[in-house]
């Protein structure tokens, strides 16, 4: 199985490419310096239908599925955007799916069952308050799971939510929250009355709620146009109605969400590699040393051939695994493998690309320099390479 290049997906690629060319490329350097993308970009992407790709029309989305989302992500980067831009503009891709799924937005089963699920999602209060406005570009959402002492070990979360009548009292802190500065609401992972209780929920917490503080904006090696923040919760009163799904279902919801997040990061990795191959090929054809184009030298040609092979092989495997996920197959091990394969290819290719660009590649004016910095997070976010290897090892029965 793979991603079929249908006429609709070709049109989606063309739409995405035009969006990047017109709305992103003239401003990306400024956004990198500013440390964030403007809210107006969300509204523009929403009007074009790009924000809603992969979300059902019943909740305000544009339709399509995981595979269509991958097409958009891939084309943004290959058109000259960046993985940092993807992180900033499409943070709702990790903030909203839990709400949609809990509201009945998943499809499957009989036709009647799918229609009932869509009606349920369409009428859900959280969908109407958060999902629709976000997909319309009016709100920005974020996902807060990681804490100073709990990253990939979700069971170690210490932010508590104690029931107090019709509210929860939330206390704790979160870190490394993508779009945490700009977000209007945060889908937040909390445990029950005390850490280690085994109880885990997801709550939607609005910015501006008393006791909810957005801390310092974190400076990072890469993803400069994607704002990242620390969050603090001190006796924050959150209505019970802002809980996503039933109590104690948070852990499963987070685990299910990891597949799409990891495939998105894998897509960003192989697409970054592909873009760097394209940039390097162009550079080596145009750049001359000692009276000859770089591309005329066998060493350079072979280096470019190796880079292209790694990028294309990673793309093919990620597409294969994504198609299986979209078909409903339980391929947790394969998702971890796809992420690691793509990240490894990206690491090798961006390093070689910067080397081929020589001194120019080390300058901030070089696009390849930005990709070199941005690529480093891809083996960390959504579960580190080491965590992926542990998942793979378990899949092997070790």
Tab-separated table of N, CA and C in Angstrom, residues 29 31 40 82 115 154 162 188 213 236-237 243 279 290-291 303 307 310 319 329-330 346 367 398:
chain	number	residue	atom	x	y	z
A	29	UNK	N	11.613	34.631	6.527
A	29	UNK	CA	12.804	35.117	7.236
A	29	UNK	C	12.417	36.077	8.364
A	31	UNK	N	9.542	36.052	9.983
A	31	UNK	CA	8.902	35.265	11.032
A	31	UNK	C	9.939	34.512	11.860
A	40	UNK	N	-2.798	35.988	11.275
A	40	UNK	CA	-3.461	36.156	9.988
A	40	UNK	C	-3.152	35.002	9.038
A	82	UNK	N	9.182	25.205	5.810
A	82	UNK	CA	10.062	24.531	6.760
A	82	UNK	C	9.240	23.705	7.735
A	115	UNK	N	-22.505	7.711	10.139
A	115	UNK	CA	-23.372	8.889	10.092
A	115	UNK	C	-23.755	9.339	11.500
A	154	UNK	N	4.543	9.167	29.785
A	154	UNK	CA	3.279	9.862	30.039
A	154	UNK	C	2.701	9.491	31.406
A	162	UNK	N	-8.000	17.950	40.554
A	162	UNK	CA	-8.839	17.449	41.652
A	162	UNK	C	-10.273	17.910	41.443
A	188	UNK	N	-4.783	19.673	27.575
A	188	UNK	CA	-3.806	19.437	28.634
A	188	UNK	C	-3.986	18.067	29.277
A	213	UNK	N	-0.921	30.589	33.736
A	213	UNK	CA	0.096	31.547	33.329
A	213	UNK	C	0.955	30.981	32.208
A	236	UNK	N	-6.262	26.358	39.038
A	236	UNK	CA	-7.026	26.762	37.862
A	236	UNK	C	-8.343	25.989	37.836
A	237	UNK	N	-9.449	26.704	37.840
A	237	UNK	CA	-10.759	26.057	37.838
A	237	UNK	C	-11.216	25.814	36.397
A	243	UNK	N	-13.700	18.480	29.996
A	243	UNK	CA	-12.972	17.206	29.927
A	243	UNK	C	-13.255	16.551	28.584
A	279	UNK	N	17.957	21.509	-3.351
A	279	UNK	CA	18.795	22.694	-3.186
A	279	UNK	C	20.245	22.386	-3.525
A	290	UNK	N	37.598	25.685	-9.535
A	290	UNK	CA	38.724	25.329	-10.406
A	290	UNK	C	38.262	25.154	-11.852
A	291	UNK	N	37.331	26.036	-12.253
A	291	UNK	CA	36.919	26.066	-13.644
A	291	UNK	C	35.902	25.031	-14.060
A	303	UNK	N	27.729	11.644	-4.139
A	303	UNK	CA	27.153	12.125	-2.880
A	303	UNK	C	25.693	12.515	-3.086
A	307	UNK	N	22.298	10.854	-1.382
A	307	UNK	CA	21.321	11.683	-0.686
A	307	UNK	C	19.922	11.461	-1.252
A	310	UNK	N	18.507	7.991	-0.233
A	310	UNK	CA	18.038	7.934	1.162
A	310	UNK	C	16.699	8.648	1.326
A	319	UNK	N	5.209	6.489	3.425
A	319	UNK	CA	3.936	6.407	2.701
A	319	UNK	C	3.283	5.044	2.898
A	329	UNK	N	-5.031	-0.355	10.328
A	329	UNK	CA	-4.184	-1.441	10.817
A	329	UNK	C	-3.425	-1.000	12.077
A	330	UNK	N	-3.260	-1.887	13.058
A	330	UNK	CA	-2.489	-1.569	14.267
A	330	UNK	C	-0.996	-1.767	14.004
A	346	UNK	N	17.086	12.062	7.045
A	346	UNK	CA	17.137	13.517	7.109
A	346	UNK	C	18.455	13.988	7.723
A	367	UNK	N	19.031	28.770	2.717
A	367	UNK	CA	17.888	27.967	3.158
A	367	UNK	C	18.340	26.668	3.795
A	398	UNK	N	11.219	-8.650	22.328
A	398	UNK	CA	12.405	-8.636	23.187
A	398	UNK	C	12.086	-8.062	24.552
